[in-house]
mmCIF file of C-alpha atoms in Angstrom:
data_model
loop_
_atom_site.group_PDB
_atom_site.id
_atom_site.type_symbol
_atom_site.label_atom_id
_atom_site.label_comp_id
_atom_site.label_asym_id
_atom_site.label_seq_id
_atom_site.Cartn_x
_atom_site.Cartn_y
_atom_site.Cartn_z
ATOM 1 C CA MET A 118 5.944 -137.034 -28.508
ATOM 2 C CA LYS A 119 3.481 -135.674 -31.011
ATOM 3 C CA ASN A 120 3.108 -131.928 -30.911
ATOM 4 C CA ARG A 121 -0.450 -131.309 -29.759
ATOM 5 C CA ASN A 122 -0.675 -127.770 -28.401
ATOM 6 C CA SER A 123 2.775 -126.599 -27.384
ATOM 7 C CA LEU A 124 1.583 -123.396 -25.686
ATOM 8 C CA LYS A 125 -0.959 -125.248 -23.545
ATOM 9 C CA ASP A 126 1.524 -128.053 -22.894
ATOM 10 C CA TYR A 127 4.110 -125.667 -21.525
ATOM 11 C CA ALA A 128 1.514 -123.791 -19.486
ATOM 12 C CA ILE A 129 0.628 -127.070 -17.777
ATOM 13 C CA LEU A 130 4.320 -127.863 -17.239
ATOM 14 C CA VAL A 131 4.727 -124.538 -15.447
ATOM 15 C CA THR A 132 1.918 -125.491 -13.051
ATOM 16 C CA LEU A 133 3.678 -128.798 -12.351
ATOM 17 C CA PHE A 134 7.293 -127.737 -11.981
ATOM 18 C CA VAL A 135 7.591 -124.036 -11.123
ATOM 19 C CA ASN A 136 6.875 -123.278 -7.467
ATOM 20 C CA SER A 137 9.716 -120.814 -7.085
ATOM 21 C CA ILE A 138 8.085 -117.686 -8.523
ATOM 22 C CA THR A 139 5.292 -115.945 -6.642
ATOM 23 C CA ILE A 140 3.315 -113.051 -8.073
ATOM 24 C CA ILE A 141 1.682 -112.181 -4.756
ATOM 25 C CA SER A 142 2.928 -113.216 -1.320
ATOM 26 C CA SER A 143 0.205 -111.808 0.947
ATOM 27 C CA PRO A 144 -2.487 -112.409 2.121
ATOM 28 C CA VAL A 145 -2.112 -115.635 0.106
ATOM 29 C CA GLU A 146 0.731 -116.829 -2.088
ATOM 30 C CA VAL A 147 -0.074 -116.758 -5.788
ATOM 31 C CA TYR A 148 2.393 -118.764 -7.867
ATOM 32 C CA ILE A 149 3.123 -118.092 -11.515
ATOM 33 C CA GLY A 150 1.508 -121.421 -12.440
ATOM 34 C CA TYR A 151 -1.826 -120.117 -11.185
ATOM 35 C CA LEU A 152 -1.930 -117.803 -14.220
ATOM 36 C CA ALA A 153 -2.330 -120.828 -16.457
ATOM 37 C CA ILE A 154 -5.158 -122.116 -14.283
ATOM 38 C CA PHE A 155 -6.975 -118.767 -14.234
ATOM 39 C CA THR A 156 -6.514 -118.401 -18.000
ATOM 40 C CA LEU A 157 -7.679 -121.855 -19.065
ATOM 41 C CA LEU A 158 -10.382 -122.583 -16.493
ATOM 42 C CA PRO A 159 -13.098 -120.184 -17.856
ATOM 43 C CA GLY A 160 -12.935 -121.905 -21.231
ATOM 44 C CA TYR A 161 -13.116 -125.311 -19.580
ATOM 45 C CA PHE A 162 -16.223 -124.210 -17.671
ATOM 46 C CA LYS A 163 -17.979 -123.480 -20.946
ATOM 47 C CA LYS A 164 -16.800 -126.636 -22.664
ATOM 48 C CA TYR A 165 -17.285 -129.331 -20.011
ATOM 49 C CA THR A 166 -19.928 -130.280 -17.460
ATOM 50 C CA PHE A 167 -19.266 -130.266 -13.738
ATOM 51 C CA PRO A 168 -18.300 -133.689 -12.269
ATOM 52 C CA ARG A 169 -21.055 -134.963 -9.992
ATOM 53 C CA SER A 170 -18.774 -137.148 -7.879
ATOM 54 C CA MET A 171 -16.581 -134.172 -7.094
ATOM 55 C CA GLY A 172 -19.669 -132.140 -6.230
ATOM 56 C CA ALA A 173 -20.841 -134.810 -3.771
ATOM 57 C CA ILE A 174 -17.436 -134.959 -2.079
ATOM 58 C CA TYR A 175 -17.210 -131.196 -1.761
ATOM 59 C CA LEU A 176 -20.746 -130.958 -0.412
ATOM 60 C CA ILE A 177 -19.642 -133.171 2.482
ATOM 61 C CA LEU A 178 -16.463 -131.129 2.950
ATOM 62 C CA ILE A 179 -18.435 -127.870 2.958
ATOM 63 C CA LEU A 180 -20.980 -129.073 5.498
ATOM 64 C CA SER A 181 -18.369 -130.583 7.796
ATOM 65 C CA GLY A 182 -16.198 -127.478 7.415
ATOM 66 C CA LEU A 183 -19.025 -125.111 8.342
ATOM 67 C CA PHE A 184 -19.839 -127.271 11.349
ATOM 68 C CA GLY A 185 -16.185 -127.098 12.383
ATOM 69 C CA ILE A 186 -16.327 -123.308 12.242
ATOM 70 C CA LEU A 187 -19.480 -123.238 14.388
ATOM 71 C CA ILE A 188 -17.886 -125.296 17.166
ATOM 72 C CA GLY A 189 -14.599 -123.370 17.102
ATOM 73 C CA ASN A 190 -12.382 -125.873 15.291
ATOM 74 C CA ASN A 191 -11.656 -123.554 12.381
ATOM 75 C CA THR A 192 -11.887 -119.992 11.120
ATOM 76 C CA PHE A 193 -13.967 -118.915 8.148
ATOM 77 C CA GLY A 194 -10.967 -117.325 6.409
ATOM 78 C CA GLN A 195 -8.810 -120.454 6.599
ATOM 79 C CA PHE A 196 -11.692 -122.662 5.509
ATOM 80 C CA ILE A 197 -12.569 -120.573 2.453
ATOM 81 C CA LYS A 198 -8.933 -120.230 1.397
ATOM 82 C CA ILE A 199 -8.288 -123.986 1.375
ATOM 83 C CA LEU A 200 -11.757 -124.876 0.071
ATOM 84 C CA LEU A 201 -11.431 -122.602 -2.966
ATOM 85 C CA GLY A 202 -7.781 -123.511 -3.540
ATOM 86 C CA THR A 203 -8.391 -127.242 -3.599
ATOM 87 C CA PHE A 204 -11.677 -126.968 -5.486
ATOM 88 C CA ILE A 205 -10.258 -124.831 -8.281
ATOM 89 C CA SER A 206 -7.087 -126.889 -8.570
ATOM 90 C CA TYR A 207 -8.747 -130.317 -8.611
ATOM 91 C CA LEU A 208 -11.423 -129.126 -11.022
ATOM 92 C CA PHE A 209 -8.789 -127.620 -13.327
ATOM 93 C CA TYR A 210 -6.788 -130.828 -13.643
ATOM 94 C CA TYR A 211 -9.986 -132.857 -14.063
ATOM 95 C CA TYR A 212 -10.761 -130.668 -17.050
ATOM 96 C CA VAL A 213 -7.173 -130.978 -18.308
ATOM 97 C CA ILE A 214 -7.596 -134.760 -18.430
ATOM 98 C CA LEU A 215 -10.805 -134.317 -20.425
ATOM 99 C CA ASP A 216 -9.232 -131.691 -22.680
ATOM 100 C CA TYR A 217 -6.469 -134.144 -23.585
ATOM 101 C CA LYS A 218 -9.133 -136.803 -24.244
ATOM 102 C CA LYS A 219 -7.899 -138.927 -21.344
ATOM 103 C CA ASP A 220 -4.687 -139.585 -23.277
ATOM 104 C CA ILE A 221 -2.669 -140.795 -20.298
ATOM 105 C CA LYS A 222 0.300 -141.747 -22.473
ATOM 106 C CA TYR A 223 0.622 -138.232 -23.867
ATOM 107 C CA LEU A 224 0.203 -136.555 -20.463
ATOM 108 C CA PHE A 225 2.744 -138.890 -18.871
ATOM 109 C CA GLU A 226 5.219 -138.176 -21.652
ATOM 110 C CA LEU A 227 4.570 -134.486 -21.072
ATOM 111 C CA TYR A 228 5.498 -134.936 -17.399
ATOM 112 C CA LEU A 229 8.659 -136.831 -18.374
ATOM 113 C CA LYS A 230 9.558 -134.081 -20.838
ATOM 114 C CA GLY A 231 9.218 -131.463 -18.103
ATOM 115 C CA ALA A 232 11.222 -133.603 -15.684
ATOM 116 C CA TRP A 233 14.042 -133.878 -18.224
ATOM 117 C CA LEU A 234 14.134 -130.090 -18.670
ATOM 118 C CA VAL A 235 14.317 -129.728 -14.873
ATOM 119 C CA THR A 236 17.174 -132.246 -14.799
ATOM 120 C CA ILE A 237 19.109 -130.271 -17.420
ATOM 121 C CA LEU A 238 18.794 -127.145 -15.282
ATOM 122 C CA GLY A 239 19.906 -129.188 -12.289
ATOM 123 C CA ILE A 240 23.013 -130.239 -14.209
ATOM 124 C CA VAL A 241 23.712 -126.599 -15.071
ATOM 125 C CA GLN A 242 23.322 -125.648 -11.419
ATOM 126 C CA PHE A 243 25.622 -128.429 -10.194
ATOM 127 C CA VAL A 244 28.377 -127.881 -12.777
ATOM 128 C CA SER A 245 28.238 -124.086 -12.329
ATOM 129 C CA TYR A 246 28.729 -124.502 -8.582
ATOM 130 C CA GLN A 247 31.752 -126.726 -9.095
ATOM 131 C CA ILE A 248 33.450 -124.190 -11.368
ATOM 132 C CA GLY A 249 32.361 -121.163 -9.316
ATOM 133 C CA PHE A 250 30.077 -119.589 -11.919
ATOM 134 C CA ILE A 251 27.624 -117.819 -9.592
ATOM 135 C CA PRO A 252 24.887 -116.830 -12.103
ATOM 136 C CA GLY A 253 24.760 -120.459 -13.194
ATOM 137 C CA TYR A 254 23.940 -121.900 -9.793
ATOM 138 C CA SER A 255 22.393 -119.104 -7.725
ATOM 139 C CA TRP A 256 19.077 -118.155 -9.304
ATOM 140 C CA SER A 257 17.436 -115.974 -6.685
ATOM 141 C CA TRP A 258 17.861 -113.053 -9.102
ATOM 142 C CA ILE A 259 15.206 -114.754 -11.265
ATOM 143 C CA LEU A 260 13.264 -116.903 -8.812
ATOM 144 C CA ASN A 261 11.858 -114.964 -5.847
ATOM 145 C CA LYS A 262 10.913 -118.023 -3.777
ATOM 146 C CA TRP A 263 14.117 -119.965 -4.105
ATOM 147 C CA GLY A 264 17.278 -120.418 -2.095
ATOM 148 C CA LEU A 265 20.610 -122.182 -2.587
ATOM 149 C CA ILE A 266 21.011 -125.006 -0.074
ATOM 150 C CA PRO A 267 24.607 -126.036 0.712
ATOM 151 C CA GLY A 268 25.428 -129.588 1.745
ATOM 152 C CA GLY A 269 26.229 -133.038 0.444
ATOM 153 C CA ALA A 270 29.556 -134.427 -0.729
ATOM 154 C CA PHE A 271 29.939 -131.743 -3.438
ATOM 155 C CA GLY A 272 29.010 -128.660 -1.440
ATOM 156 C CA VAL A 273 25.552 -128.016 -2.904
ATOM 157 C CA ARG A 274 22.215 -129.835 -2.866
ATOM 158 C CA VAL A 275 20.632 -129.831 -6.320
ATOM 159 C CA SER A 276 17.265 -128.073 -6.442
ATOM 160 C CA SER A 277 17.145 -126.877 -10.075
ATOM 161 C CA ILE A 278 14.165 -124.492 -10.418
ATOM 162 C CA PHE A 279 12.315 -125.911 -7.416
ATOM 163 C CA GLY A 280 12.183 -123.734 -4.322
ATOM 164 C CA GLU A 281 13.971 -126.367 -2.230
ATOM 165 C CA PRO A 282 15.742 -129.710 -2.819
ATOM 166 C CA THR A 283 12.902 -131.449 -0.950
ATOM 167 C CA TYR A 284 10.378 -130.279 -3.582
ATOM 168 C CA TYR A 285 12.679 -131.562 -6.313
ATOM 169 C CA ALA A 286 12.848 -134.902 -4.509
ATOM 170 C CA VAL A 287 9.064 -135.162 -4.192
ATOM 171 C CA PHE A 288 7.892 -134.117 -7.635
ATOM 172 C CA MET A 289 10.781 -135.569 -9.639
ATOM 173 C CA SER A 290 10.372 -138.958 -7.970
ATOM 174 C CA GLY A 291 8.117 -140.228 -10.763
ATOM 175 C CA ALA A 292 10.820 -139.480 -13.319
ATOM 176 C CA ALA A 293 13.437 -141.127 -11.077
ATOM 177 C CA PHE A 294 11.250 -144.241 -10.909
ATOM 178 C CA VAL A 295 11.063 -144.312 -14.705
ATOM 179 C CA GLY A 296 14.831 -143.816 -14.966
ATOM 180 C CA MET A 297 15.474 -146.737 -12.627
ATOM 181 C CA TYR A 298 12.967 -148.861 -14.501
ATOM 182 C CA CYS A 299 14.580 -148.083 -17.874
ATOM 183 C CA LEU A 300 18.084 -148.871 -16.596
ATOM 184 C CA MET A 301 17.051 -152.150 -15.009
ATOM 185 C CA PHE A 302 14.791 -153.498 -17.736
ATOM 186 C CA LYS A 303 16.146 -151.735 -20.835
ATOM 187 C CA LYS A 304 12.961 -149.834 -21.612
ATOM 188 C CA ASN A 305 12.859 -146.676 -23.711
ATOM 189 C CA TYR A 306 10.752 -144.131 -21.833
ATOM 190 C CA TYR A 307 14.090 -142.417 -21.285
ATOM 191 C CA SER A 308 17.311 -143.239 -23.127
ATOM 192 C CA ARG A 309 20.025 -144.903 -21.037
ATOM 193 C CA THR A 310 21.976 -141.632 -20.817
ATOM 194 C CA ARG A 311 18.928 -139.652 -19.747
ATOM 195 C CA SER A 312 17.961 -142.330 -17.250
ATOM 196 C CA VAL A 313 21.387 -142.216 -15.605
ATOM 197 C CA LEU A 314 21.349 -138.424 -15.394
ATOM 198 C CA VAL A 315 17.783 -138.245 -14.045
ATOM 199 C CA VAL A 316 18.559 -140.782 -11.290
ATOM 200 C CA VAL A 317 21.990 -139.392 -10.386
ATOM 201 C CA PHE A 318 20.849 -135.784 -10.098
ATOM 202 C CA TYR A 319 17.753 -136.871 -8.222
ATOM 203 C CA PHE A 320 20.085 -138.460 -5.680
ATOM 204 C CA LEU A 321 22.243 -135.306 -5.569
ATOM 205 C CA THR A 322 19.418 -133.402 -3.885
ATOM 206 C CA TYR A 323 20.722 -135.162 -0.751
ATOM 207 C CA SER A 324 17.157 -135.078 0.497
ATOM 208 C CA GLY A 325 15.620 -137.598 2.831
ATOM 209 C CA ASN A 326 12.645 -137.536 0.470
ATOM 210 C CA ALA A 327 14.909 -138.611 -2.395
ATOM 211 C CA THR A 328 16.203 -141.519 -0.328
ATOM 212 C CA ALA A 329 12.604 -142.462 0.490
ATOM 213 C CA GLY A 330 11.631 -142.092 -3.180
ATOM 214 C CA ILE A 331 14.405 -144.431 -4.293
ATOM 215 C CA ALA A 332 13.467 -146.931 -1.568
ATOM 216 C CA ILE A 333 9.781 -146.890 -2.574
ATOM 217 C CA SER A 334 10.746 -147.282 -6.241
ATOM 218 C CA PHE A 335 12.973 -150.260 -5.418
ATOM 219 C CA PHE A 336 10.137 -151.855 -3.456
ATOM 220 C CA LEU A 337 7.608 -151.400 -6.263
ATOM 221 C CA LEU A 338 10.008 -152.824 -8.836
ATOM 222 C CA ILE A 339 10.854 -155.818 -6.658
ATOM 223 C CA PHE A 340 7.196 -156.352 -5.736
ATOM 224 C CA ASN A 341 6.080 -156.368 -9.357
ATOM 225 C CA TYR A 342 8.993 -158.206 -10.960
ATOM 226 C CA GLY A 343 9.723 -160.817 -8.288
ATOM 227 C CA PHE A 344 11.451 -160.473 -4.949
ATOM 228 C CA LEU A 345 13.684 -163.522 -5.271
ATOM 229 C CA ARG A 346 14.700 -162.699 -8.819
ATOM 230 C CA TYR A 347 15.641 -159.041 -8.326
ATOM 231 C CA GLY A 348 15.708 -158.417 -4.583
ATOM 232 C CA ILE A 349 19.114 -160.014 -4.198
ATOM 233 C CA PHE A 350 20.558 -157.301 -6.458
ATOM 234 C CA LEU A 351 18.358 -154.298 -5.688
ATOM 235 C CA ILE A 352 18.307 -154.464 -1.903
ATOM 236 C CA PRO A 353 22.129 -154.197 -1.564
ATOM 237 C CA ILE A 354 22.120 -151.272 -4.031
ATOM 238 C CA GLY A 355 19.421 -149.553 -2.002
ATOM 239 C CA LEU A 356 21.273 -150.126 1.265
ATOM 240 C CA PHE A 357 24.478 -148.785 -0.269
ATOM 241 C CA GLY A 358 22.672 -145.648 -1.452
ATOM 242 C CA PHE A 359 21.187 -145.088 2.004
ATOM 243 C CA LYS A 360 24.562 -145.596 3.715
ATOM 244 C CA TYR A 361 26.313 -143.269 1.282
ATOM 245 C CA ASN A 362 23.768 -140.534 1.929
ATOM 246 C CA TYR A 363 23.903 -141.186 5.685
ATOM 247 C CA ASP A 364 27.714 -141.021 5.780
ATOM 248 C CA ASN A 365 28.167 -138.036 3.451
ATOM 249 C CA ASN A 366 25.204 -135.823 4.262
ATOM 250 C CA PHE A 367 25.321 -134.489 7.798
ATOM 251 C CA GLU A 368 21.885 -132.887 7.430
ATOM 252 C CA PHE A 369 20.277 -136.179 6.357
ATOM 253 C CA ARG A 370 22.077 -138.148 9.077
ATOM 254 C CA GLN A 371 21.000 -135.727 11.785
ATOM 255 C CA ARG A 372 17.388 -135.696 10.582
ATOM 256 C CA TYR A 373 17.229 -139.478 10.324
ATOM 257 C CA ASP A 374 18.670 -140.052 13.788
ATOM 258 C CA SER A 375 16.390 -137.403 15.299
ATOM 259 C CA VAL A 376 13.240 -138.834 13.707
ATOM 260 C CA ILE A 377 14.021 -142.331 14.999
ATOM 261 C CA GLU A 378 14.755 -141.017 18.484
ATOM 262 C CA ILE A 379 11.787 -138.665 18.851
ATOM 263 C CA PHE A 380 9.172 -141.124 17.566
ATOM 264 C CA SER A 381 10.657 -143.893 19.702
ATOM 265 C CA THR A 382 10.776 -141.936 22.950
ATOM 266 C CA GLY A 383 8.290 -139.094 22.443
ATOM 267 C CA GLU A 384 10.903 -136.744 23.864
ATOM 268 C CA PHE A 385 12.984 -133.980 22.348
ATOM 269 C CA ILE A 386 15.467 -131.334 23.428
ATOM 270 C CA ILE A 387 15.450 -127.901 21.804
ATOM 271 C CA GLY A 388 18.898 -127.261 20.381
ATOM 272 C CA LYS A 389 19.849 -130.932 20.308
ATOM 273 C CA THR A 390 17.031 -132.698 18.458
ATOM 274 C CA HIS A 391 16.900 -131.668 14.799
ATOM 275 C CA GLY A 392 14.322 -128.912 14.294
ATOM 276 C CA SER A 393 12.550 -130.565 11.348
ATOM 277 C CA SER A 394 12.092 -133.746 13.383
ATOM 278 C CA ILE A 395 10.503 -131.739 16.181
ATOM 279 C CA VAL A 396 8.217 -130.023 13.659
ATOM 280 C CA LEU A 397 7.126 -133.369 12.175
ATOM 281 C CA TYR A 398 6.527 -134.975 15.573
ATOM 282 C CA ASN A 399 4.690 -131.916 16.831
ATOM 283 C CA ASN A 400 2.366 -131.925 13.825
ATOM 284 C CA TYR A 401 1.853 -135.663 14.279
ATOM 285 C CA ASN A 402 0.733 -135.000 17.843
ATOM 286 C CA VAL A 403 -1.550 -132.165 16.709
ATOM 287 C CA ALA A 404 -3.111 -134.319 13.979
ATOM 288 C CA ILE A 405 -3.787 -137.188 16.382
ATOM 289 C CA GLU A 406 -5.383 -134.843 18.931
ATOM 290 C CA SER A 407 -7.542 -133.261 16.234
ATOM 291 C CA PHE A 408 -8.580 -136.708 15.009
ATOM 292 C CA LEU A 409 -9.473 -137.899 18.508
ATOM 293 C CA HIS A 410 -11.652 -134.833 19.072
ATOM 294 C CA ASN A 411 -13.226 -134.951 15.576
ATOM 295 C CA PRO A 412 -12.847 -138.538 14.322
ATOM 296 C CA PHE A 413 -15.425 -138.702 11.523
ATOM 297 C CA PHE A 414 -14.813 -135.540 9.465
ATOM 298 C CA GLY A 415 -11.865 -133.872 11.198
ATOM 299 C CA GLY A 416 -11.787 -130.181 11.982
ATOM 300 C CA GLY A 417 -12.571 -129.182 8.383
ATOM 301 C CA LEU A 418 -10.415 -128.000 5.485
ATOM 302 C CA GLY A 419 -7.856 -125.467 6.713
ATOM 303 C CA SER A 420 -8.429 -126.309 10.373
ATOM 304 C CA HIS A 421 -4.979 -127.680 11.164
ATOM 305 C CA LEU A 422 -3.794 -124.171 12.023
ATOM 306 C CA THR A 423 -6.487 -123.853 14.719
ATOM 307 C CA SER A 424 -5.695 -127.365 15.974
ATOM 308 C CA PHE A 425 -2.022 -126.438 16.082
ATOM 309 C CA GLU A 426 -2.799 -123.450 18.280
ATOM 310 C CA LYS A 427 -4.696 -125.766 20.647
ATOM 311 C CA TYR A 428 -2.458 -128.819 20.819
ATOM 312 C CA SER A 429 1.081 -127.794 19.814
ATOM 313 C CA LEU A 430 3.845 -129.116 22.061
ATOM 314 C CA THR A 431 6.052 -126.105 21.285
ATOM 315 C CA GLN A 432 3.714 -123.239 22.137
ATOM 316 C CA ASP A 433 6.007 -122.035 24.905
ATOM 317 C CA VAL A 434 9.256 -122.432 22.977
ATOM 318 C CA PRO A 435 10.706 -118.919 22.378
ATOM 319 C CA VAL A 436 12.567 -120.007 19.244
ATOM 320 C CA TYR A 437 11.542 -119.087 15.703
ATOM 321 C CA GLY A 438 10.684 -121.832 13.253
ATOM 322 C CA PHE A 439 8.660 -124.411 15.132
ATOM 323 C CA ASN A 440 5.337 -123.126 13.782
ATOM 324 C CA LEU A 441 6.352 -122.782 10.128
ATOM 325 C CA ASN A 442 4.276 -125.825 9.123
ATOM 326 C CA SER A 443 1.333 -125.042 11.363
ATOM 327 C CA GLN A 444 -0.963 -124.725 8.342
ATOM 328 C CA ASP A 445 0.074 -127.750 6.264
ATOM 329 C CA ALA A 446 1.029 -130.217 9.050
ATOM 330 C CA ASN A 447 4.387 -130.930 7.346
ATOM 331 C CA SER A 448 2.719 -133.996 5.795
ATOM 332 C CA MET A 449 -0.370 -134.433 3.631
ATOM 333 C CA GLY A 450 -1.156 -137.670 5.430
ATOM 334 C CA LEU A 451 -1.209 -135.920 8.802
ATOM 335 C CA ARG A 452 -3.200 -133.055 7.330
ATOM 336 C CA ILE A 453 -5.848 -135.394 5.890
ATOM 337 C CA ILE A 454 -6.173 -137.086 9.278
ATOM 338 C CA SER A 455 -6.393 -133.738 11.063
ATOM 339 C CA GLU A 456 -8.741 -131.914 8.690
ATOM 340 C CA THR A 457 -10.950 -134.624 7.159
ATOM 341 C CA GLY A 458 -10.889 -137.496 9.666
ATOM 342 C CA ILE A 459 -12.102 -140.982 8.797
ATOM 343 C CA PHE A 460 -13.998 -139.664 5.751
ATOM 344 C CA GLY A 461 -10.863 -138.255 4.122
ATOM 345 C CA VAL A 462 -8.674 -141.217 5.029
ATOM 346 C CA LEU A 463 -11.150 -143.749 3.624
ATOM 347 C CA LEU A 464 -11.697 -141.675 0.474
ATOM 348 C CA PHE A 465 -7.964 -141.501 -0.130
ATOM 349 C CA LEU A 466 -7.471 -145.239 0.497
ATOM 350 C CA PHE A 467 -10.386 -145.995 -1.837
ATOM 351 C CA ILE A 468 -8.777 -144.012 -4.653
ATOM 352 C CA LEU A 469 -5.402 -145.704 -4.152
ATOM 353 C CA SER A 470 -6.819 -149.225 -3.996
ATOM 354 C CA LYS A 471 -9.304 -148.821 -6.854
ATOM 355 C CA TYR A 472 -6.976 -147.191 -9.372
ATOM 356 C CA TYR A 473 -3.615 -148.798 -8.686
ATOM 357 C CA VAL A 474 -2.562 -150.793 -11.757
ATOM 358 C CA PHE A 475 -0.867 -154.136 -11.173
ATOM 359 C CA ARG A 476 1.683 -155.265 -13.696
ATOM 360 C CA ARG A 477 0.497 -157.164 -16.750
ATOM 361 C CA LYS A 478 2.630 -157.627 -19.850
ATOM 362 C CA GLU A 479 -0.185 -156.448 -22.099
ATOM 363 C CA ASP A 480 -0.631 -153.270 -20.024
ATOM 364 C CA GLU A 481 2.939 -152.253 -19.233
ATOM 365 C CA LEU A 482 2.441 -148.551 -19.936
ATOM 366 C CA ASN A 483 -0.385 -148.081 -17.464
ATOM 367 C CA TRP A 484 1.596 -149.990 -14.849
ATOM 368 C CA VAL A 485 4.571 -147.657 -15.291
ATOM 369 C CA VAL A 486 2.349 -144.568 -15.092
ATOM 370 C CA SER A 487 0.510 -145.885 -12.028
ATOM 371 C CA ASN A 488 3.666 -146.737 -10.104
ATOM 372 C CA ALA A 489 5.526 -143.563 -11.022
ATOM 373 C CA ILE A 490 2.545 -141.546 -9.799
ATOM 374 C CA LEU A 491 2.283 -143.683 -6.670
ATOM 375 C CA VAL A 492 5.821 -142.687 -5.671
ATOM 376 C CA ILE A 493 4.921 -138.995 -6.051
ATOM 377 C CA VAL A 494 1.721 -139.452 -4.056
ATOM 378 C CA ALA A 495 3.480 -141.441 -1.325
ATOM 379 C CA LEU A 496 6.134 -138.768 -0.803
ATOM 380 C CA ASN A 497 3.482 -136.069 -0.613
ATOM 381 C CA ILE A 498 1.626 -138.115 1.985
ATOM 382 C CA ILE A 499 4.817 -138.544 4.008
ATOM 383 C CA ARG A 500 6.435 -135.109 3.923
ATOM 384 C CA GLN A 501 4.596 -132.459 1.905
ATOM 385 C CA GLY A 502 1.389 -131.006 3.291
ATOM 386 C CA HIS A 503 0.184 -128.582 0.610
ATOM 387 C CA TYR A 504 -2.937 -129.937 -1.107
ATOM 388 C CA PHE A 505 -2.227 -128.454 -4.537
ATOM 389 C CA LEU A 506 1.417 -127.341 -4.640
ATOM 390 C CA ASN A 507 3.177 -128.131 -7.929
ATOM 391 C CA GLY A 508 -0.009 -129.459 -9.446
ATOM 392 C CA PHE A 509 -0.408 -132.382 -7.040
ATOM 393 C CA PRO A 510 -4.059 -132.922 -8.152
ATOM 394 C CA PHE A 511 -2.713 -133.690 -11.642
ATOM 395 C CA TYR A 512 -1.298 -136.947 -10.315
#
């Protein structure tokens, strides 16, 4: 990778990969990556014009959000917090793309470089745990929004510098896709050694999101390279990986079984059904109710919390934890449905359909970038509800 502006490069990498250090926790969480945004954005304002398409979209979101407040679907504080957060974040990364002269290759390589650094730290964490070197695997003395998660066949779930293994699984999924692609088709985005390590330590998060990320990556590779030609080899590998995780990770097995049961029956038992499955199903119910009451534009940005207070199935449960995702819906897909209705869903589908790159031999790079990003986006839609955590607008 050519050295362009190392200081700016690393500032952007912090916004993408470091969600485990907060400068302020209340009334809103301010992550260390926000410093880069606040530092660079004023200069971008002076240098670049404001995007009209973004202005038109936000005009609709503002009007629908204010209407939602008037009819009691939202509060002004929640609306302003999410409106400003998404606006600033999406505008920042729009300007980043312009600042780098739309050099997608360079920006993608920058992401892969950051993902490799995260993998190295994950290796340090894993090895340190195996040999009992506490400062090498327990980093809460540096990272104030981070916790060690036990589990898996080796006693610890790799999270590296991410706050949780699930965040690692979501935002490292693009790098895992590239690693799988390089191993299968002998490409050089990562060396063979790096590819193996990126994929292996991605799997060692023992996260359901990692299993989903690998499954989506397998599907995209089979879909683009030929089902009959590669499916006969990749599908058994994928099934083996799922079974290994299911058999060796009690947490994953319990979550998987609970999700299947609760969405099949619509019933759950506190203390028996896995808590995260109840949270997901509850937010699904809230999102559907919000959509049915406000189908065209939803309740407005930030309104899922108000909808949760109206429609939650666990309002009378005297157990802590079932409202922890009351603001973000535990899924960006559910949150879009709840807060932006048909408008948001159609806008999102338009972006995906218009800008997805199908594989062509003369345009291999853009295909790799598009599909790696698609895995990240898909996992955010499934199980990560924050609109701009870890630089999601960048993708």
